[in-house]
Amino acid sequence: DAGVTQSPTHLIKTRGQQVTLRCSPKSGHDTVSWYQQALGQGPQFIFQYYEEEERQRGNFPDRFSGHQFPNYSSELNVNALLLGDSALYLCASSFSQRPTDTQYFGPGTRLTVL
Amino acid sequence: AQTVTQSQPEMSVQEAETVTLSCTYDTSENNYYLFWYKQPPSRQMILVIRQEAYKQQNATENRFSVNFQKAAKSFSLKISDSQLGDTAMYFCAFMKQPYPGNTPLVFGKGTRLSVIA
């Protein structure tokens, strides 16, 4: 049983560019949440997708957007990249019918903005 | 809004010894869940232990146990018989009662634990 997978592992972009990160949830999970983890900090919630819609959103600008596909996989898009967007981006999956169950995390994508 | 505070940025412990990591949180919720996650250099966030606020009994998982003090809003993690593989960042996290659907985790800033041989 594959856990949560994310791609790519690392990414280097320049300011102003756009980036797309991908996440495949754990088998049986239908909800995907994205977190941003800056260096030396704890993860911060960006948004959550369920039934192909954004259900909840943290305090992040509209430059951060996402998408969920019918197979429950998800993308995180960031436009007009800033230096401050450099971080580890974590994806977590869960099952909507058992919301108190543990969320499982992927290994993350390390984004560096130059 | 909920906040989670981890006041120990770094800690170290000798192999086979016991160490306690501190966590306090602030919330007006009565029903919620608390977690300790471990993040080794591989970056994978791994659940160590969880506690439901409605349960008075402290959770234990093998060498890991918690001291949950609801009135004090304190949730510390005790690691017994520390092993070199316990070296990692440890994050305390809060989740309010889901209604409806899943709710996001709120994390502290983490404690870097080093186990010394």
mmCIF file of N, CA and C in Angstrom, chain A residues 1-104:
data_model
loop_
_atom_site.group_PDB
_atom_site.id
_atom_site.type_symbol
_atom_site.label_atom_id
_atom_site.label_comp_id
_atom_site.label_asym_id
_atom_site.label_seq_id
_atom_site.Cartn_x
_atom_site.Cartn_y
_atom_site.Cartn_z
ATOM 1 N N ASP A 1 0.848 -1.198 0.000
ATOM 2 C CA ASP A 1 0.000 0.000 0.000
ATOM 3 C C ASP A 1 0.875 1.238 0.000
ATOM 4 N N ALA A 2 0.835 1.989 -1.117
ATOM 5 C CA ALA A 2 1.661 3.178 -1.211
ATOM 6 C C ALA A 2 1.119 4.237 -0.275
ATOM 7 N N GLY A 3 2.031 4.946 0.367
ATOM 8 C CA GLY A 3 1.617 6.049 1.208
ATOM 9 C C GLY A 3 1.405 7.281 0.357
ATOM 10 N N VAL A 4 1.504 8.438 0.965
ATOM 11 C CA VAL A 4 1.358 9.695 0.250
ATOM 12 C C VAL A 4 2.639 9.962 -0.544
ATOM 13 N N THR A 5 2.483 10.253 -1.812
ATOM 14 C CA THR A 5 3.652 10.560 -2.637
ATOM 15 C C THR A 5 3.555 11.984 -3.157
ATOM 16 N N GLN A 6 4.726 12.601 -3.344
ATOM 17 C CA GLN A 6 4.791 13.971 -3.844
ATOM 18 C C GLN A 6 5.881 14.071 -4.902
ATOM 19 N N SER A 7 5.640 14.947 -5.871
ATOM 20 C CA SER A 7 6.658 15.207 -6.885
ATOM 21 C C SER A 7 6.619 16.669 -7.302
ATOM 22 N N PRO A 8 7.774 17.213 -7.695
ATOM 23 C CA PRO A 8 9.101 16.605 -7.607
ATOM 24 C C PRO A 8 9.638 16.662 -6.187
ATOM 25 N N THR A 9 10.820 16.127 -5.978
ATOM 26 C CA THR A 9 11.453 16.155 -4.662
ATOM 27 C C THR A 9 12.032 17.533 -4.380
ATOM 28 N N HIS A 10 12.707 18.063 -5.380
ATOM 29 C CA HIS A 10 13.301 19.391 -5.271
ATOM 30 C C HIS A 10 12.951 20.197 -6.508
ATOM 31 N N LEU A 11 12.943 21.519 -6.324
ATOM 32 C CA LEU A 11 12.607 22.404 -7.437
ATOM 33 C C LEU A 11 13.295 23.742 -7.209
ATOM 34 N N ILE A 12 13.897 24.271 -8.256
ATOM 35 C CA ILE A 12 14.512 25.601 -8.161
ATOM 36 C C ILE A 12 13.868 26.495 -9.209
ATOM 37 N N LYS A 13 13.371 27.637 -8.762
ATOM 38 C CA LYS A 13 12.715 28.593 -9.646
ATOM 39 C C LYS A 13 13.280 29.991 -9.383
ATOM 40 N N THR A 14 12.977 30.914 -10.272
ATOM 41 C CA THR A 14 13.374 32.310 -10.061
ATOM 42 C C THR A 14 12.141 33.153 -9.759
ATOM 43 N N ARG A 15 12.372 34.284 -9.150
ATOM 44 C CA ARG A 15 11.272 35.181 -8.796
ATOM 45 C C ARG A 15 10.407 35.505 -10.003
ATOM 46 N N GLY A 16 9.096 35.520 -9.771
ATOM 47 C CA GLY A 16 8.153 35.840 -10.828
ATOM 48 C C GLY A 16 7.646 34.642 -11.604
ATOM 49 N N GLN A 17 8.357 33.525 -11.471
ATOM 50 C CA GLN A 17 7.912 32.333 -12.196
ATOM 51 C C GLN A 17 6.722 31.680 -11.502
ATOM 52 N N GLN A 18 6.204 30.654 -12.158
ATOM 53 C CA GLN A 18 5.088 29.892 -11.618
ATOM 54 C C GLN A 18 5.535 28.454 -11.395
ATOM 55 N N VAL A 19 4.937 27.775 -10.405
ATOM 56 C CA VAL A 19 5.345 26.407 -10.112
ATOM 57 C C VAL A 19 4.115 25.552 -9.811
ATOM 58 N N THR A 20 4.208 24.280 -10.145
ATOM 59 C CA THR A 20 3.145 23.316 -9.842
ATOM 60 C C THR A 20 3.736 22.133 -9.102
ATOM 61 N N LEU A 21 3.168 21.828 -7.954
ATOM 62 C CA LEU A 21 3.591 20.689 -7.152
ATOM 63 C C LEU A 21 2.463 19.664 -7.146
ATOM 64 N N ARG A 22 2.827 18.385 -7.057
ATOM 65 C CA ARG A 22 1.845 17.330 -7.168
ATOM 66 C C ARG A 22 1.835 16.402 -5.961
ATOM 67 N N CYS A 23 0.664 15.844 -5.689
ATOM 68 C CA CYS A 23 0.491 14.976 -4.530
ATOM 69 C C CYS A 23 -0.497 13.868 -4.868
ATOM 70 N N SER A 24 -0.139 12.637 -4.508
ATOM 71 C CA SER A 24 -1.068 11.507 -4.614
ATOM 72 C C SER A 24 -1.363 11.006 -3.211
ATOM 73 N N PRO A 25 -2.625 10.957 -2.823
ATOM 74 C CA PRO A 25 -2.944 10.578 -1.439
ATOM 75 C C PRO A 25 -2.764 9.092 -1.184
ATOM 76 N N LYS A 26 -2.756 8.748 0.059
ATOM 77 C CA LYS A 26 -2.716 7.350 0.475
ATOM 78 C C LYS A 26 -3.966 6.639 -0.057
ATOM 79 N N SER A 27 -3.808 5.381 -0.411
ATOM 80 C CA SER A 27 -4.936 4.602 -0.921
ATOM 81 C C SER A 27 -6.099 4.636 0.071
ATOM 82 N N GLY A 28 -7.290 4.933 -0.432
ATOM 83 C CA GLY A 28 -8.474 4.983 0.417
ATOM 84 C C GLY A 28 -8.787 6.359 0.961
ATOM 85 N N HIS A 29 -7.871 7.303 0.788
ATOM 86 C CA HIS A 29 -8.095 8.678 1.265
ATOM 87 C C HIS A 29 -8.665 9.539 0.142
ATOM 88 N N ASP A 30 -9.536 10.490 0.524
ATOM 89 C CA ASP A 30 -10.176 11.340 -0.476
ATOM 90 C C ASP A 30 -9.969 12.836 -0.223
ATOM 91 N N THR A 31 -9.269 13.166 0.827
ATOM 92 C CA THR A 31 -9.053 14.567 1.204
ATOM 93 C C THR A 31 -7.567 14.872 1.223
ATOM 94 N N VAL A 32 -7.200 15.984 0.608
ATOM 95 C CA VAL A 32 -5.789 16.385 0.540
ATOM 96 C C VAL A 32 -5.628 17.780 1.135
ATOM 97 N N SER A 33 -4.671 17.912 2.023
ATOM 98 C CA SER A 33 -4.340 19.218 2.615
ATOM 99 C C SER A 33 -2.904 19.559 2.266
ATOM 100 N N TRP A 34 -2.655 20.832 2.047
ATOM 101 C CA TRP A 34 -1.310 21.311 1.733
ATOM 102 C C TRP A 34 -0.813 22.212 2.857
ATOM 103 N N TYR A 35 0.463 22.040 3.177
ATOM 104 C CA TYR A 35 1.103 22.841 4.216
ATOM 105 C C TYR A 35 2.419 23.412 3.681
ATOM 106 N N GLN A 36 2.759 24.600 4.164
ATOM 107 C CA GLN A 36 4.051 25.206 3.849
ATOM 108 C C GLN A 36 4.908 25.203 5.117
ATOM 109 N N GLN A 37 6.131 24.684 5.001
ATOM 110 C CA GLN A 37 7.034 24.647 6.143
ATOM 111 C C GLN A 37 8.293 25.440 5.810
ATOM 112 N N ALA A 38 8.367 26.661 6.315
ATOM 113 C CA ALA A 38 9.563 27.468 6.130
ATOM 114 C C ALA A 38 10.684 26.900 6.997
ATOM 115 N N LEU A 39 11.907 27.243 6.648
ATOM 116 C CA LEU A 39 13.070 26.712 7.360
ATOM 117 C C LEU A 39 13.008 27.068 8.845
ATOM 118 N N GLY A 40 13.123 26.058 9.699
ATOM 119 C CA GLY A 40 13.120 26.287 11.134
ATOM 120 C C GLY A 40 11.760 26.543 11.746
ATOM 121 N N GLN A 41 10.716 26.333 10.963
ATOM 122 C CA GLN A 41 9.351 26.580 11.448
ATOM 123 C C GLN A 41 8.510 25.312 11.369
ATOM 124 N N GLY A 42 7.358 25.362 12.008
ATOM 125 C CA GLY A 42 6.413 24.282 11.860
ATOM 126 C C GLY A 42 5.570 24.484 10.609
ATOM 127 N N PRO A 43 4.961 23.434 10.114
ATOM 128 C CA PRO A 43 4.112 23.563 8.912
ATOM 129 C C PRO A 43 2.924 24.492 9.156
ATOM 130 N N GLN A 44 2.568 25.247 8.108
ATOM 131 C CA GLN A 44 1.389 26.110 8.162
ATOM 132 C C GLN A 44 0.408 25.684 7.085
ATOM 133 N N PHE A 45 -0.863 25.624 7.459
ATOM 134 C CA PHE A 45 -1.926 25.151 6.567
ATOM 135 C C PHE A 45 -2.167 26.136 5.445
ATOM 136 N N ILE A 46 -2.161 25.615 4.207
ATOM 137 C CA ILE A 46 -2.448 26.464 3.046
ATOM 138 C C ILE A 46 -3.918 26.315 2.651
ATOM 139 N N PHE A 47 -4.304 25.112 2.249
ATOM 140 C CA PHE A 47 -5.708 24.822 1.943
ATOM 141 C C PHE A 47 -5.937 23.317 1.884
ATOM 142 N N GLN A 48 -7.222 22.981 1.784
ATOM 143 C CA GLN A 48 -7.638 21.585 1.765
ATOM 144 C C GLN A 48 -8.617 21.353 0.622
ATOM 145 N N TYR A 49 -8.476 20.211 -0.037
ATOM 146 C CA TYR A 49 -9.363 19.855 -1.138
ATOM 147 C C TYR A 49 -10.121 18.569 -0.840
ATOM 148 N N TYR A 50 -11.384 18.624 -1.145
ATOM 149 C CA TYR A 50 -12.281 17.468 -0.996
ATOM 150 C C TYR A 50 -13.341 17.575 -2.074
ATOM 151 N N GLU A 51 -13.653 16.440 -2.712
ATOM 152 C CA GLU A 51 -14.634 16.421 -3.806
ATOM 153 C C GLU A 51 -14.297 17.488 -4.852
ATOM 154 N N GLU A 52 -13.030 17.610 -5.136
ATOM 155 C CA GLU A 52 -12.514 18.481 -6.204
ATOM 156 C C GLU A 52 -12.768 19.965 -5.943
ATOM 157 N N GLU A 53 -13.037 20.296 -4.690
ATOM 158 C CA GLU A 53 -13.255 21.695 -4.355
ATOM 159 C C GLU A 53 -12.386 22.098 -3.170
ATOM 160 N N GLU A 54 -12.013 23.375 -3.136
ATOM 161 C CA GLU A 54 -11.303 23.907 -1.984
ATOM 162 C C GLU A 54 -12.302 24.096 -0.849
ATOM 163 N N ARG A 55 -12.084 23.387 0.258
ATOM 164 C CA ARG A 55 -13.042 23.401 1.354
ATOM 165 C C ARG A 55 -12.647 24.353 2.463
ATOM 166 N N GLN A 56 -11.362 24.446 2.714
ATOM 167 C CA GLN A 56 -10.865 25.316 3.777
ATOM 168 C C GLN A 56 -9.573 25.954 3.288
ATOM 169 N N ARG A 57 -9.295 27.149 3.811
ATOM 170 C CA ARG A 57 -8.102 27.849 3.381
ATOM 171 C C ARG A 57 -7.464 28.550 4.566
ATOM 172 N N GLY A 58 -6.145 28.509 4.614
ATOM 173 C CA GLY A 58 -5.414 29.238 5.637
ATOM 174 C C GLY A 58 -5.129 30.655 5.164
ATOM 175 N N ASN A 59 -4.250 31.329 5.861
ATOM 176 C CA ASN A 59 -3.960 32.728 5.578
ATOM 177 C C ASN A 59 -2.867 32.849 4.513
ATOM 178 N N PHE A 60 -3.191 32.484 3.305
ATOM 179 C CA PHE A 60 -2.275 32.565 2.179
ATOM 180 C C PHE A 60 -2.927 33.356 1.048
ATOM 181 N N PRO A 61 -2.102 34.116 0.303
ATOM 182 C CA PRO A 61 -2.658 34.955 -0.776
ATOM 183 C C PRO A 61 -3.184 34.125 -1.938
ATOM 184 N N ASP A 62 -3.910 34.801 -2.826
ATOM 185 C CA ASP A 62 -4.520 34.137 -3.981
ATOM 186 C C ASP A 62 -3.485 33.604 -4.968
ATOM 187 N N ARG A 63 -2.225 34.001 -4.803
ATOM 188 C CA ARG A 63 -1.179 33.440 -5.673
ATOM 189 C C ARG A 63 -1.068 31.922 -5.486
ATOM 190 N N PHE A 64 -1.554 31.466 -4.341
ATOM 191 C CA PHE A 64 -1.559 30.031 -4.054
ATOM 192 C C PHE A 64 -2.934 29.473 -4.457
ATOM 193 N N SER A 65 -2.920 28.537 -5.372
ATOM 194 C CA SER A 65 -4.165 27.923 -5.799
ATOM 195 C C SER A 65 -3.942 26.432 -5.954
ATOM 196 N N GLY A 66 -5.048 25.715 -6.085
ATOM 197 C CA GLY A 66 -4.895 24.268 -6.179
ATOM 198 C C GLY A 66 -5.959 23.640 -7.031
ATOM 199 N N HIS A 67 -5.843 22.341 -7.080
ATOM 200 C CA HIS A 67 -6.811 21.581 -7.860
ATOM 201 C C HIS A 67 -6.806 20.158 -7.320
ATOM 202 N N GLN A 68 -7.983 19.512 -7.391
ATOM 203 C CA GLN A 68 -8.051 18.093 -7.071
ATOM 204 C C GLN A 68 -8.704 17.365 -8.232
ATOM 205 N N PHE A 69 -8.176 16.242 -8.569
ATOM 206 C CA PHE A 69 -8.648 15.465 -9.701
ATOM 207 C C PHE A 69 -9.598 14.359 -9.232
ATOM 208 N N PRO A 70 -10.344 13.775 -10.181
ATOM 209 C CA PRO A 70 -11.299 12.722 -9.798
ATOM 210 C C PRO A 70 -10.649 11.542 -9.073
ATOM 211 N N ASN A 71 -9.364 11.297 -9.307
ATOM 212 C CA ASN A 71 -8.700 10.191 -8.608
ATOM 213 C C ASN A 71 -8.151 10.625 -7.245
ATOM 214 N N TYR A 72 -8.532 11.818 -6.793
ATOM 215 C CA TYR A 72 -8.199 12.401 -5.494
ATOM 216 C C TYR A 72 -6.792 13.013 -5.431
ATOM 217 N N SER A 73 -5.979 12.828 -6.461
ATOM 218 C CA SER A 73 -4.677 13.476 -6.449
ATOM 219 C C SER A 73 -4.874 14.988 -6.530
ATOM 220 N N SER A 74 -3.824 15.725 -6.197
ATOM 221 C CA SER A 74 -3.981 17.167 -6.089
ATOM 222 C C SER A 74 -2.739 17.888 -6.586
ATOM 223 N N GLU A 75 -2.934 19.114 -7.010
ATOM 224 C CA GLU A 75 -1.836 20.001 -7.396
ATOM 225 C C GLU A 75 -1.906 21.280 -6.578
ATOM 226 N N LEU A 76 -0.729 21.806 -6.300
ATOM 227 C CA LEU A 76 -0.602 23.123 -5.682
ATOM 228 C C LEU A 76 0.121 24.006 -6.685
ATOM 229 N N ASN A 77 -0.469 25.137 -7.014
ATOM 230 C CA ASN A 77 0.128 26.089 -7.938
ATOM 231 C C ASN A 77 0.462 27.378 -7.195
ATOM 232 N N VAL A 78 1.647 27.882 -7.472
ATOM 233 C CA VAL A 78 2.032 29.172 -6.911
ATOM 234 C C VAL A 78 2.471 30.076 -8.061
ATOM 235 N N ASN A 79 1.811 31.216 -8.200
ATOM 236 C CA ASN A 79 2.141 32.182 -9.253
ATOM 237 C C ASN A 79 3.016 33.299 -8.710
ATOM 238 N N ALA A 80 3.702 33.988 -9.618
ATOM 239 C CA ALA A 80 4.496 35.182 -9.263
ATOM 240 C C ALA A 80 5.350 34.915 -8.022
ATOM 241 N N LEU A 81 6.194 33.911 -8.135
ATOM 242 C CA LEU A 81 6.984 33.461 -6.988
ATOM 243 C C LEU A 81 7.799 34.591 -6.353
ATOM 244 N N LEU A 82 7.829 34.572 -5.023
ATOM 245 C CA LEU A 82 8.637 35.495 -4.232
ATOM 246 C C LEU A 82 9.724 34.708 -3.513
ATOM 247 N N LEU A 83 10.771 35.403 -3.108
ATOM 248 C CA LEU A 83 11.839 34.730 -2.365
ATOM 249 C C LEU A 83 11.283 34.038 -1.125
ATOM 250 N N GLY A 84 10.300 34.657 -0.498
ATOM 251 C CA GLY A 84 9.705 34.133 0.729
ATOM 252 C C GLY A 84 8.884 32.872 0.529
ATOM 253 N N ASP A 85 8.680 32.486 -0.739
ATOM 254 C CA ASP A 85 7.948 31.243 -0.995
ATOM 255 C C ASP A 85 8.863 30.030 -0.891
ATOM 256 N N SER A 86 10.153 30.252 -0.729
ATOM 257 C CA SER A 86 11.087 29.146 -0.545
ATOM 258 C C SER A 86 10.738 28.401 0.733
ATOM 259 N N ALA A 87 10.484 27.110 0.603
ATOM 260 C CA ALA A 87 10.020 26.330 1.752
ATOM 261 C C ALA A 87 9.894 24.875 1.353
ATOM 262 N N LEU A 88 9.583 24.047 2.352
ATOM 263 C CA LEU A 88 9.207 22.665 2.111
ATOM 264 C C LEU A 88 7.685 22.631 2.050
ATOM 265 N N TYR A 89 7.148 22.080 0.990
ATOM 266 C CA TYR A 89 5.695 21.994 0.832
ATOM 267 C C TYR A 89 5.265 20.555 1.078
ATOM 268 N N LEU A 90 4.432 20.402 2.082
ATOM 269 C CA LEU A 90 3.974 19.087 2.504
ATOM 270 C C LEU A 90 2.519 18.867 2.113
ATOM 271 N N CYS A 91 2.251 17.667 1.701
ATOM 272 C CA CYS A 91 0.890 17.252 1.386
ATOM 273 C C CYS A 91 0.475 16.220 2.431
ATOM 274 N N ALA A 92 -0.754 16.309 2.894
ATOM 275 C CA ALA A 92 -1.275 15.334 3.852
ATOM 276 C C ALA A 92 -2.611 14.824 3.345
ATOM 277 N N SER A 93 -2.854 13.530 3.520
ATOM 278 C CA SER A 93 -4.137 12.994 3.077
ATOM 279 C C SER A 93 -4.906 12.393 4.254
ATOM 280 N N SER A 94 -6.209 12.329 4.090
ATOM 281 C CA SER A 94 -7.089 11.786 5.122
ATOM 282 C C SER A 94 -8.377 11.320 4.465
ATOM 283 N N PHE A 95 -9.227 10.674 5.254
ATOM 284 C CA PHE A 95 -10.492 10.133 4.752
ATOM 285 C C PHE A 95 -11.626 10.924 5.368
ATOM 286 N N SER A 96 -12.460 11.496 4.527
ATOM 287 C CA SER A 96 -13.500 12.405 5.004
ATOM 288 C C SER A 96 -14.501 11.744 5.940
ATOM 289 N N GLN A 97 -14.711 10.436 5.755
ATOM 290 C CA GLN A 97 -15.699 9.746 6.592
ATOM 291 C C GLN A 97 -15.151 9.400 7.964
ATOM 292 N N ARG A 98 -13.857 9.569 8.140
ATOM 293 C CA ARG A 98 -13.234 9.335 9.440
ATOM 294 C C ARG A 98 -12.327 10.521 9.746
ATOM 295 N N PRO A 99 -12.936 11.693 9.950
ATOM 296 C CA PRO A 99 -12.147 12.924 10.063
ATOM 297 C C PRO A 99 -11.240 12.996 11.276
ATOM 298 N N THR A 100 -11.468 12.148 12.280
ATOM 299 C CA THR A 100 -10.590 12.207 13.444
ATOM 300 C C THR A 100 -9.399 11.264 13.310
ATOM 301 N N ASP A 101 -9.383 10.514 12.214
ATOM 302 C CA ASP A 101 -8.232 9.639 11.997
ATOM 303 C C ASP A 101 -6.984 10.464 11.690
ATOM 304 N N THR A 102 -5.859 9.828 11.799
ATOM 305 C CA THR A 102 -4.575 10.487 11.566
ATOM 306 C C THR A 102 -4.441 10.941 10.119
ATOM 307 N N GLN A 103 -3.880 12.127 9.937
ATOM 308 C CA GLN A 103 -3.518 12.581 8.603
ATOM 309 C C GLN A 103 -2.124 12.038 8.282
ATOM 310 N N TYR A 104 -1.958 11.540 7.083
ATOM 311 C CA TYR A 104 -0.672 10.992 6.658
ATOM 312 C C TYR A 104 0.029 11.997 5.736
#
